[in-house]
PDB file of C-alpha atoms in Angstrom:
ATOM      1  CA  MET A 296     -12.174 -14.952  24.170  1.00 66.00           C
ATOM      2  CA  SER A 297      -8.478 -15.457  24.892  1.00 75.00           C
ATOM      3  CA  ASP A 298      -6.036 -16.237  22.053  1.00 82.00           C
ATOM      4  CA  THR A 299      -2.686 -17.880  21.823  1.00 89.00           C
ATOM      5  CA  ASN A 300       0.446 -16.183  20.583  1.00 93.00           C
ATOM      6  CA  LEU A 301       2.284 -16.870  17.308  1.00 95.00           C
ATOM      7  CA  VAL A 302       5.187 -19.178  18.127  1.00 94.00           C
ATOM      8  CA  LEU A 303       8.269 -19.211  15.823  1.00 94.00           C
ATOM      9  CA  GLY A 304      11.443 -20.994  16.784  1.00 89.00           C
ATOM     10  CA  GLY A 305      10.206 -21.385  20.350  1.00 90.00           C
ATOM     11  CA  LYS A 306       9.628 -17.679  20.784  1.00 93.00           C
ATOM     12  CA  GLU A 307       6.188 -16.156  21.265  1.00 95.00           C
ATOM     13  CA  PHE A 308       4.840 -13.026  19.504  1.00 96.00           C
ATOM     14  CA  SER A 309       1.555 -11.344  20.315  1.00 95.00           C
ATOM     15  CA  SER A 310       1.512  -9.504  17.003  1.00 97.00           C
ATOM     16  CA  ARG A 311       0.749 -11.577  13.846  1.00 97.00           C
ATOM     17  CA  LEU A 312       1.861  -8.846  11.463  1.00 98.00           C
ATOM     18  CA  ILE A 313       5.375  -8.917  10.144  1.00 97.00           C
ATOM     19  CA  VAL A 314       6.655  -5.904   8.238  1.00 96.00           C
ATOM     20  CA  GLY A 315       9.654  -4.952   6.069  1.00 93.00           C
ATOM     21  CA  THR A 316      12.136  -2.125   5.714  1.00 91.00           C
ATOM     22  CA  GLY A 317      12.361  -1.441   1.967  1.00 87.00           C
ATOM     23  CA  LYS A 318      10.974   1.269  -0.244  1.00 89.00           C
ATOM     24  CA  TYR A 319      10.272   3.917   2.433  1.00 91.00           C
ATOM     25  CA  SER A 320      10.783   7.540   1.601  1.00 89.00           C
ATOM     26  CA  SER A 321      12.917   8.037   4.654  1.00 91.00           C
ATOM     27  CA  MET A 322      14.170   6.214   7.718  1.00 90.00           C
ATOM     28  CA  ASP A 323      11.950   8.375   9.927  1.00 92.00           C
ATOM     29  CA  VAL A 324       8.834   7.378   8.024  1.00 95.00           C
ATOM     30  CA  MET A 325       9.869   3.730   8.226  1.00 92.00           C
ATOM     31  CA  LYS A 326      10.259   3.928  11.967  1.00 94.00           C
ATOM     32  CA  GLU A 327       6.903   5.659  12.428  1.00 96.00           C
ATOM     33  CA  ALA A 328       5.286   3.019  10.272  1.00 96.00           C
ATOM     34  CA  HIS A 329       6.837   0.216  12.318  1.00 96.00           C
ATOM     35  CA  GLU A 330       5.526   1.815  15.486  1.00 95.00           C
ATOM     36  CA  ALA A 331       1.994   2.168  14.007  1.00 97.00           C
ATOM     37  CA  SER A 332       1.978  -1.448  12.773  1.00 96.00           C
ATOM     38  CA  GLY A 333       2.449  -2.945  16.208  1.00 96.00           C
ATOM     39  CA  ALA A 334       4.747  -5.549  14.594  1.00 96.00           C
ATOM     40  CA  GLN A 335       7.302  -7.341  16.719  1.00 96.00           C
ATOM     41  CA  ILE A 336       9.202  -8.924  13.810  1.00 96.00           C
ATOM     42  CA  ILE A 337      10.930  -6.736  11.233  1.00 95.00           C
ATOM     43  CA  THR A 338      12.388  -8.355   8.125  1.00 93.00           C
ATOM     44  CA  VAL A 339      15.653  -7.081   6.649  1.00 90.00           C
ATOM     45  CA  ALA A 340      17.014  -7.861   3.234  1.00 86.00           C
ATOM     46  CA  LEU A 341      20.673  -8.889   3.862  1.00 76.00           C
ATOM     47  CA  ARG A 342      21.806  -7.537   0.543  1.00 67.00           C
ATOM     48  CA  ARG A 343      20.351  -4.100   1.308  1.00 64.00           C
ATOM     49  CA  VAL A 344      21.596  -3.595   4.850  1.00 60.00           C
ATOM     50  CA  SER A 345      23.990  -0.730   3.832  1.00 58.00           C
ATOM     51  CA  LEU A 346      22.560   2.601   2.745  1.00 53.00           C
ATOM     52  CA  PRO A 347      23.963   4.989   0.059  1.00 54.00           C
ATOM     53  CA  THR A 348      25.053   7.323   2.874  1.00 55.00           C
ATOM     54  CA  GLY A 349      27.456   4.675   4.180  1.00 57.00           C
ATOM     55  CA  GLU A 350      25.412   3.962   7.289  1.00 61.00           C
ATOM     56  CA  SER A 351      23.638   0.748   7.897  1.00 71.00           C
ATOM     57  CA  LEU A 352      19.910   0.108   7.951  1.00 71.00           C
ATOM     58  CA  LEU A 353      20.516  -1.709  11.244  1.00 74.00           C
ATOM     59  CA  ASP A 354      21.441   1.615  12.848  1.00 72.00           C
ATOM     60  CA  HIS A 355      17.757   2.654  12.437  1.00 76.00           C
ATOM     61  CA  LEU A 356      16.176  -0.428  14.035  1.00 82.00           C
ATOM     62  CA  ASP A 357      15.685  -0.898  17.743  1.00 82.00           C
ATOM     63  CA  THR A 358      16.956  -4.450  18.212  1.00 81.00           C
ATOM     64  CA  THR A 359      15.942  -4.371  21.867  1.00 84.00           C
ATOM     65  CA  ARG A 360      12.309  -3.910  20.759  1.00 89.00           C
ATOM     66  CA  TYR A 361      12.055  -5.767  17.505  1.00 91.00           C
ATOM     67  CA  THR A 362      13.107  -9.258  16.462  1.00 92.00           C
ATOM     68  CA  LEU A 363      15.044  -8.916  13.252  1.00 92.00           C
ATOM     69  CA  LEU A 364      14.265 -11.432  10.539  1.00 93.00           C
ATOM     70  CA  PRO A 365      17.046 -11.379   7.931  1.00 92.00           C
ATOM     71  CA  ASN A 366      15.929 -12.531   4.483  1.00 92.00           C
ATOM     72  CA  THR A 367      17.794 -13.800   1.500  1.00 93.00           C
ATOM     73  CA  ALA A 368      16.049 -11.645  -1.107  1.00 91.00           C
ATOM     74  CA  GLY A 369      17.949 -11.600  -4.368  1.00 90.00           C
ATOM     75  CA  CYS A 370      19.370 -15.069  -4.041  1.00 93.00           C
ATOM     76  CA  TYR A 371      18.821 -17.268  -7.063  1.00 95.00           C
ATOM     77  CA  THR A 372      20.448 -20.506  -6.031  1.00 96.00           C
ATOM     78  CA  ALA A 373      20.257 -22.669  -2.875  1.00 96.00           C
ATOM     79  CA  ASP A 374      24.075 -22.284  -2.379  1.00 95.00           C
ATOM     80  CA  GLU A 375      23.782 -18.509  -2.564  1.00 94.00           C
ATOM     81  CA  ALA A 376      20.941 -18.418  -0.057  1.00 95.00           C
ATOM     82  CA  ILE A 377      22.718 -20.781   2.310  1.00 95.00           C
ATOM     83  CA  ARG A 378      25.940 -18.817   2.175  1.00 93.00           C
ATOM     84  CA  THR A 379      24.104 -15.517   2.813  1.00 92.00           C
ATOM     85  CA  THR A 380      22.321 -17.060   5.825  1.00 93.00           C
ATOM     86  CA  TYR A 381      25.593 -18.280   7.332  1.00 92.00           C
ATOM     87  CA  LEU A 382      27.034 -14.731   6.929  1.00 88.00           C
ATOM     88  CA  ALA A 383      24.004 -13.300   8.694  1.00 87.00           C
ATOM     89  CA  ARG A 384      24.510 -15.545  11.666  1.00 88.00           C
ATOM     90  CA  GLU A 385      28.217 -14.708  11.802  1.00 86.00           C
ATOM     91  CA  ALA A 386      27.222 -11.032  11.824  1.00 81.00           C
ATOM     92  CA  GLY A 387      25.094 -11.583  14.895  1.00 83.00           C
ATOM     93  CA  LEU A 388      21.660 -11.574  13.267  1.00 84.00           C
ATOM     94  CA  GLY A 389      20.621 -14.835  14.888  1.00 85.00           C
ATOM     95  CA  GLU A 390      19.314 -18.073  13.482  1.00 91.00           C
ATOM     96  CA  MET A 391      15.825 -17.057  12.367  1.00 93.00           C
ATOM     97  CA  VAL A 392      15.755 -16.461   8.540  1.00 95.00           C
ATOM     98  CA  LYS A 393      13.133 -15.756   5.904  1.00 96.00           C
ATOM     99  CA  LEU A 394      14.428 -17.968   3.108  1.00 96.00           C
ATOM    100  CA  GLU A 395      14.075 -16.845  -0.456  1.00 95.00           C
ATOM    101  CA  VAL A 396      15.429 -18.712  -3.419  1.00 96.00           C
ATOM    102  CA  ILE A 397      14.134 -16.904  -6.514  1.00 95.00           C
ATOM    103  CA  GLY A 398      13.561 -18.850  -9.741  1.00 93.00           C
ATOM    104  CA  ASP A 399      12.572 -16.014 -12.100  1.00 90.00           C
ATOM    105  CA  SER A 400      13.624 -12.359 -12.106  1.00 89.00           C
ATOM    106  CA  ARG A 401      10.433 -11.098 -13.770  1.00 90.00           C
ATOM    107  CA  THR A 402       7.830 -12.844 -11.588  1.00 90.00           C
ATOM    108  CA  LEU A 403      10.017 -13.369  -8.514  1.00 91.00           C
ATOM    109  CA  PHE A 404       8.379 -16.790  -8.113  1.00 93.00           C
ATOM    110  CA  PRO A 405      10.372 -19.190  -5.932  1.00 93.00           C
ATOM    111  CA  ASP A 406      12.664 -21.934  -7.208  1.00 95.00           C
ATOM    112  CA  VAL A 407      10.983 -24.849  -5.418  1.00 95.00           C
ATOM    113  CA  GLN A 408      13.820 -27.310  -5.835  1.00 96.00           C
ATOM    114  CA  GLY A 409      16.366 -24.819  -4.566  1.00 96.00           C
ATOM    115  CA  LEU A 410      14.093 -23.783  -1.723  1.00 97.00           C
ATOM    116  CA  LEU A 411      13.674 -27.377  -0.532  1.00 97.00           C
ATOM    117  CA  GLU A 412      17.432 -27.966  -0.717  1.00 97.00           C
ATOM    118  CA  ALA A 413      18.259 -24.839   1.237  1.00 97.00           C
ATOM    119  CA  THR A 414      15.592 -25.516   3.851  1.00 97.00           C
ATOM    120  CA  LYS A 415      16.826 -28.968   4.561  1.00 97.00           C
ATOM    121  CA  THR A 416      20.443 -27.826   4.927  1.00 97.00           C
ATOM    122  CA  LEU A 417      19.660 -24.816   7.080  1.00 97.00           C
ATOM    123  CA  ALA A 418      17.179 -26.603   9.359  1.00 96.00           C
ATOM    124  CA  ARG A 419      19.772 -29.343   9.834  1.00 96.00           C
ATOM    125  CA  ASP A 420      22.240 -26.737  10.966  1.00 95.00           C
ATOM    126  CA  GLY A 421      19.916 -25.247  13.577  1.00 94.00           C
ATOM    127  CA  PHE A 422      18.337 -22.347  11.727  1.00 96.00           C
ATOM    128  CA  VAL A 423      14.678 -21.390  12.175  1.00 96.00           C
ATOM    129  CA  VAL A 424      13.760 -21.483   8.524  1.00 97.00           C
ATOM    130  CA  MET A 425      10.742 -19.489   7.254  1.00 97.00           C
ATOM    131  CA  PRO A 426      10.589 -20.224   3.498  1.00 97.00           C
ATOM    132  CA  TYR A 427       8.819 -17.969   0.997  1.00 96.00           C
ATOM    133  CA  THR A 428       7.085 -20.337  -1.357  1.00 96.00           C
ATOM    134  CA  ASN A 429       4.291 -20.600  -3.896  1.00 95.00           C
ATOM    135  CA  ASP A 430       0.753 -21.525  -2.860  1.00 94.00           C
ATOM    136  CA  ASP A 431       1.138 -25.236  -3.620  1.00 96.00           C
ATOM    137  CA  PRO A 432       0.041 -27.512  -0.806  1.00 97.00           C
ATOM    138  CA  VAL A 433       2.385 -30.311  -1.954  1.00 97.00           C
ATOM    139  CA  THR A 434       5.380 -27.978  -1.721  1.00 97.00           C
ATOM    140  CA  ALA A 435       4.248 -26.738   1.664  1.00 97.00           C
ATOM    141  CA  LYS A 436       4.131 -30.258   3.046  1.00 98.00           C
ATOM    142  CA  ARG A 437       7.565 -31.039   1.625  1.00 97.00           C
ATOM    143  CA  LEU A 438       8.962 -27.890   3.272  1.00 98.00           C
ATOM    144  CA  GLU A 439       7.486 -28.951   6.575  1.00 98.00           C
ATOM    145  CA  ASP A 440       9.064 -32.395   6.183  1.00 97.00           C
ATOM    146  CA  ALA A 441      12.374 -30.655   5.298  1.00 97.00           C
ATOM    147  CA  GLY A 442      12.336 -28.902   8.731  1.00 97.00           C
ATOM    148  CA  ALA A 443      10.706 -25.488   8.039  1.00 97.00           C
ATOM    149  CA  ALA A 444       9.487 -23.672  11.095  1.00 97.00           C
ATOM    150  CA  CYS A 445       6.549 -22.334   9.098  1.00 97.00           C
ATOM    151  CA  VAL A 446       5.531 -21.935   5.470  1.00 97.00           C
ATOM    152  CA  MET A 447       5.051 -18.531   3.811  1.00 97.00           C
ATOM    153  CA  PRO A 448       2.907 -18.948   0.693  1.00 97.00           C
ATOM    154  CA  LEU A 449       2.491 -15.969  -1.642  1.00 95.00           C
ATOM    155  CA  GLY A 450      -0.898 -14.371  -1.873  1.00 92.00           C
ATOM    156  CA  ALA A 451       0.122 -12.901  -5.248  1.00 90.00           C
ATOM    157  CA  PRO A 452       3.401 -11.907  -6.870  1.00 88.00           C
ATOM    158  CA  ILE A 453       5.791  -9.805  -4.717  1.00 89.00           C
ATOM    159  CA  GLY A 454       4.848  -6.119  -4.704  1.00 88.00           C
ATOM    160  CA  SER A 455       1.852  -6.663  -6.995  1.00 90.00           C
ATOM    161  CA  GLY A 456      -0.822  -5.578  -4.541  1.00 90.00           C
ATOM    162  CA  LEU A 457      -3.261  -8.047  -6.116  1.00 90.00           C
ATOM    163  CA  GLY A 458      -4.369  -9.558  -2.792  1.00 92.00           C
ATOM    164  CA  ILE A 459      -5.121 -13.197  -2.130  1.00 93.00           C
ATOM    165  CA  ARG A 460      -5.530 -14.657  -5.663  1.00 93.00           C
ATOM    166  CA  ASN A 461      -6.137 -18.268  -4.658  1.00 92.00           C
ATOM    167  CA  PRO A 462      -7.749 -18.553  -1.234  1.00 94.00           C
ATOM    168  CA  TYR A 463      -8.690 -22.148  -1.891  1.00 95.00           C
ATOM    169  CA  ASN A 464      -5.064 -23.252  -2.179  1.00 95.00           C
ATOM    170  CA  ILE A 465      -4.260 -21.386   1.023  1.00 96.00           C
ATOM    171  CA  LYS A 466      -7.069 -23.223   2.754  1.00 96.00           C
ATOM    172  CA  ILE A 467      -5.738 -26.552   1.538  1.00 97.00           C
ATOM    173  CA  ILE A 468      -2.244 -25.629   2.797  1.00 97.00           C
ATOM    174  CA  LEU A 469      -3.751 -24.880   6.202  1.00 97.00           C
ATOM    175  CA  GLU A 470      -5.296 -28.406   6.221  1.00 97.00           C
ATOM    176  CA  THR A 471      -2.049 -30.048   4.995  1.00 97.00           C
ATOM    177  CA  VAL A 472       0.592 -28.754   7.365  1.00 97.00           C
ATOM    178  CA  THR A 473       0.845 -28.559  11.131  1.00 97.00           C
ATOM    179  CA  ILE A 474       3.277 -25.679  11.251  1.00 97.00           C
ATOM    180  CA  PRO A 475       2.267 -21.952  11.096  1.00 97.00           C
ATOM    181  CA  VAL A 476       1.105 -20.550   7.728  1.00 98.00           C
ATOM    182  CA  ILE A 477       2.067 -16.918   7.083  1.00 98.00           C
ATOM    183  CA  VAL A 478       0.872 -15.209   3.858  1.00 97.00           C
ATOM    184  CA  ASP A 479       3.846 -13.457   2.300  1.00 93.00           C
ATOM    185  CA  ALA A 480       3.677 -11.143  -0.730  1.00 90.00           C
ATOM    186  CA  GLY A 481       0.845  -9.631  -2.785  1.00 90.00           C
ATOM    187  CA  VAL A 482      -1.115  -7.843  -0.084  1.00 94.00           C
ATOM    188  CA  GLY A 483      -2.350  -4.466  -1.280  1.00 94.00           C
ATOM    189  CA  THR A 484      -4.654  -3.114   1.317  1.00 95.00           C
ATOM    190  CA  ALA A 485      -6.232  -3.849   4.681  1.00 96.00           C
ATOM    191  CA  SER A 486      -9.049  -6.080   3.379  1.00 96.00           C
ATOM    192  CA  ASP A 487      -6.397  -8.420   1.854  1.00 96.00           C
ATOM    193  CA  ALA A 488      -4.796  -8.896   5.247  1.00 97.00           C
ATOM    194  CA  ALA A 489      -8.158  -9.468   6.878  1.00 97.00           C
ATOM    195  CA  ILE A 490      -9.030 -12.147   4.289  1.00 96.00           C
ATOM    196  CA  ALA A 491      -5.766 -13.986   4.862  1.00 97.00           C
ATOM    197  CA  MET A 492      -6.455 -14.057   8.596  1.00 97.00           C
ATOM    198  CA  GLU A 493     -10.090 -14.977   8.198  1.00 97.00           C
ATOM    199  CA  LEU A 494      -8.938 -18.050   6.225  1.00 96.00           C
ATOM    200  CA  GLY A 495      -7.103 -19.169   9.325  1.00 96.00           C
ATOM    201  CA  CYS A 496      -3.566 -18.118   8.530  1.00 97.00           C
ATOM    202  CA  ASP A 497      -1.281 -17.550  11.482  1.00 97.00           C
ATOM    203  CA  GLY A 498       0.105 -14.264  10.239  1.00 97.00           C
ATOM    204  CA  VAL A 499       0.812 -11.892   7.332  1.00 97.00           C
ATOM    205  CA  LEU A 500       4.104 -10.448   6.136  1.00 97.00           C
ATOM    206  CA  MET A 501       4.080  -7.312   4.012  1.00 95.00           C
ATOM    207  CA  ASN A 502       6.292  -4.471   2.919  1.00 94.00           C
ATOM    208  CA  THR A 503       5.206  -2.672  -0.301  1.00 94.00           C
ATOM    209  CA  ALA A 504       1.601  -2.321   0.758  1.00 96.00           C
ATOM    210  CA  ILE A 505       2.735  -0.142   3.666  1.00 97.00           C
ATOM    211  CA  ALA A 506       5.846   1.497   2.367  1.00 95.00           C
ATOM    212  CA  GLY A 507       4.300   2.360  -1.037  1.00 95.00           C
ATOM    213  CA  ALA A 508       1.021   3.744   0.365  1.00 96.00           C
ATOM    214  CA  ARG A 509       0.298   7.491   0.105  1.00 96.00           C
ATOM    215  CA  ASP A 510       0.434   7.586   3.915  1.00 97.00           C
ATOM    216  CA  PRO A 511       2.576   4.668   5.070  1.00 97.00           C
ATOM    217  CA  VAL A 512       2.004   5.338   8.791  1.00 97.00           C
ATOM    218  CA  GLU A 513      -1.778   5.324   8.490  1.00 98.00           C
ATOM    219  CA  MET A 514      -1.668   2.297   6.245  1.00 97.00           C
ATOM    220  CA  ALA A 515       0.440   0.485   8.814  1.00 97.00           C
ATOM    221  CA  ARG A 516      -2.190   1.284  11.435  1.00 98.00           C
ATOM    222  CA  ALA A 517      -4.864  -0.030   9.095  1.00 97.00           C
ATOM    223  CA  MET A 518      -2.959  -3.255   8.498  1.00 97.00           C
ATOM    224  CA  ARG A 519      -2.575  -3.763  12.248  1.00 97.00           C
ATOM    225  CA  LEU A 520      -6.330  -3.440  12.758  1.00 98.00           C
ATOM    226  CA  ALA A 521      -7.092  -5.683   9.771  1.00 97.00           C
ATOM    227  CA  VAL A 522      -4.863  -8.486  11.013  1.00 97.00           C
ATOM    228  CA  GLU A 523      -6.457  -8.274  14.458  1.00 97.00           C
ATOM    229  CA  ALA A 524     -10.001  -8.147  13.089  1.00 97.00           C
ATOM    230  CA  GLY A 525      -9.397 -11.041  10.642  1.00 97.00           C
ATOM    231  CA  ARG A 526      -7.946 -13.135  13.401  1.00 97.00           C
ATOM    232  CA  LEU A 527     -10.889 -12.411  15.715  1.00 96.00           C
ATOM    233  CA  ALA A 528     -13.420 -13.121  12.936  1.00 96.00           C
ATOM    234  CA  TYR A 529     -11.754 -16.461  12.188  1.00 95.00           C
ATOM    235  CA  ARG A 530     -11.810 -17.512  15.785  1.00 95.00           C
ATOM    236  CA  SER A 531     -15.392 -16.318  16.250  1.00 94.00           C
ATOM    237  CA  GLY A 532     -16.639 -18.575  13.441  1.00 92.00           C
ATOM    238  CA  ARG A 533     -18.510 -17.016  10.490  1.00 86.00           C
ATOM    239  CA  ILE A 534     -22.043 -17.989   9.550  1.00 85.00           C
ATOM    240  CA  SER A 535     -22.516 -20.450   6.716  1.00 87.00           C
ATOM    241  CA  LYS A 536     -23.247 -19.117   3.211  1.00 86.00           C
ATOM    242  CA  LYS A 537     -26.791 -19.640   1.890  1.00 86.00           C
ATOM    243  CA  LEU A 538     -28.362 -19.125  -1.488  1.00 87.00           C
ATOM    244  CA  TYR A 539     -31.549 -17.513  -0.195  1.00 87.00           C
ATOM    245  CA  ALA A 540     -32.435 -14.956   2.438  1.00 84.00           C
ATOM    246  CA  THR A 541     -32.936 -15.868   6.074  1.00 79.00           C
ATOM    247  CA  ALA A 542     -34.887 -13.321   8.094  1.00 76.00           C
ATOM    248  CA  SER A 543     -32.926 -11.649  10.827  1.00 75.00           C
ATOM    249  CA  SER A 544     -36.114 -11.425  12.914  1.00 69.00           C
ATOM    250  CA  PRO A 545     -38.029 -14.754  12.528  1.00 66.00           C
ATOM    251  CA  LEU A 546     -41.811 -14.645  12.922  1.00 63.00           C
ATOM    252  CA  GLU A 547     -42.085 -18.004  14.550  1.00 67.00           C
ATOM    253  CA  GLY A 548     -43.665 -17.664  18.010  1.00 63.00           C
ATOM    254  CA  VAL A 549     -44.667 -14.018  17.433  1.00 63.00           C
ATOM    255  CA  PRO A 550     -48.359 -13.295  18.414  1.00 67.00           C
ATOM    256  CA  ASP A 551     -50.688 -12.518  15.526  1.00 66.00           C
ATOM    257  CA  TRP A 552     -51.942  -8.998  16.506  1.00 63.00           C
ATOM    258  CA  THR A 553     -54.265  -8.847  13.531  1.00 63.00           C
ATOM    259  CA  SER A 554     -56.755 -11.506  14.753  1.00 60.00           C
TER     260      SER A 554
END
């Protein structure tokens, strides 16, 4: 059963797992985890590109192998996010951006009004905008109308590891928009990633679930397999749920050997 690739900004990706660069114990562990994940897109927080040693995070990423996805983490206004995105393009990081406009420092939930404003401005100026948003179908549709290349609803709060808290909203989003839906934030373990893909999502973005694991490299491998398995299960079509048992080996048509 052949599958299509994930298409973002006119570019195709065979991997549907997007991974981050923060919170790793070392650059070597990060690079090993990226390798194990099979990811082709690596997201980089623009405000954390420089390391305490004076070198740049970009020095540790193979830009010939990975597509870098700069993100505007830490931006609390539309103007701030827009300005940061322009600077990223000037620095040669391209026109694909994971757009974050944070509305609350404790929950890190998005500022919907600012997100819509920034999406409209950046899409108009030629950026491939991938907005991190809440799991509201109305907002998702408005982001599509504003020119977003995809929508990235949270599964749960950033870094919480709580998994997909509201799968029904995610399903409604999938029915509401025609652009790719990529779950972003809240994944804690491989089963969470599989659930997101089984719902029909086009991809999953994660960072803490891998970087914060006891063994990030092995967790990255687990996440790769989970995304692949979830995608395959979705495309295969699960059986319907029933209240009562259905025999795996029906007796209809079986000879009665007792007579």
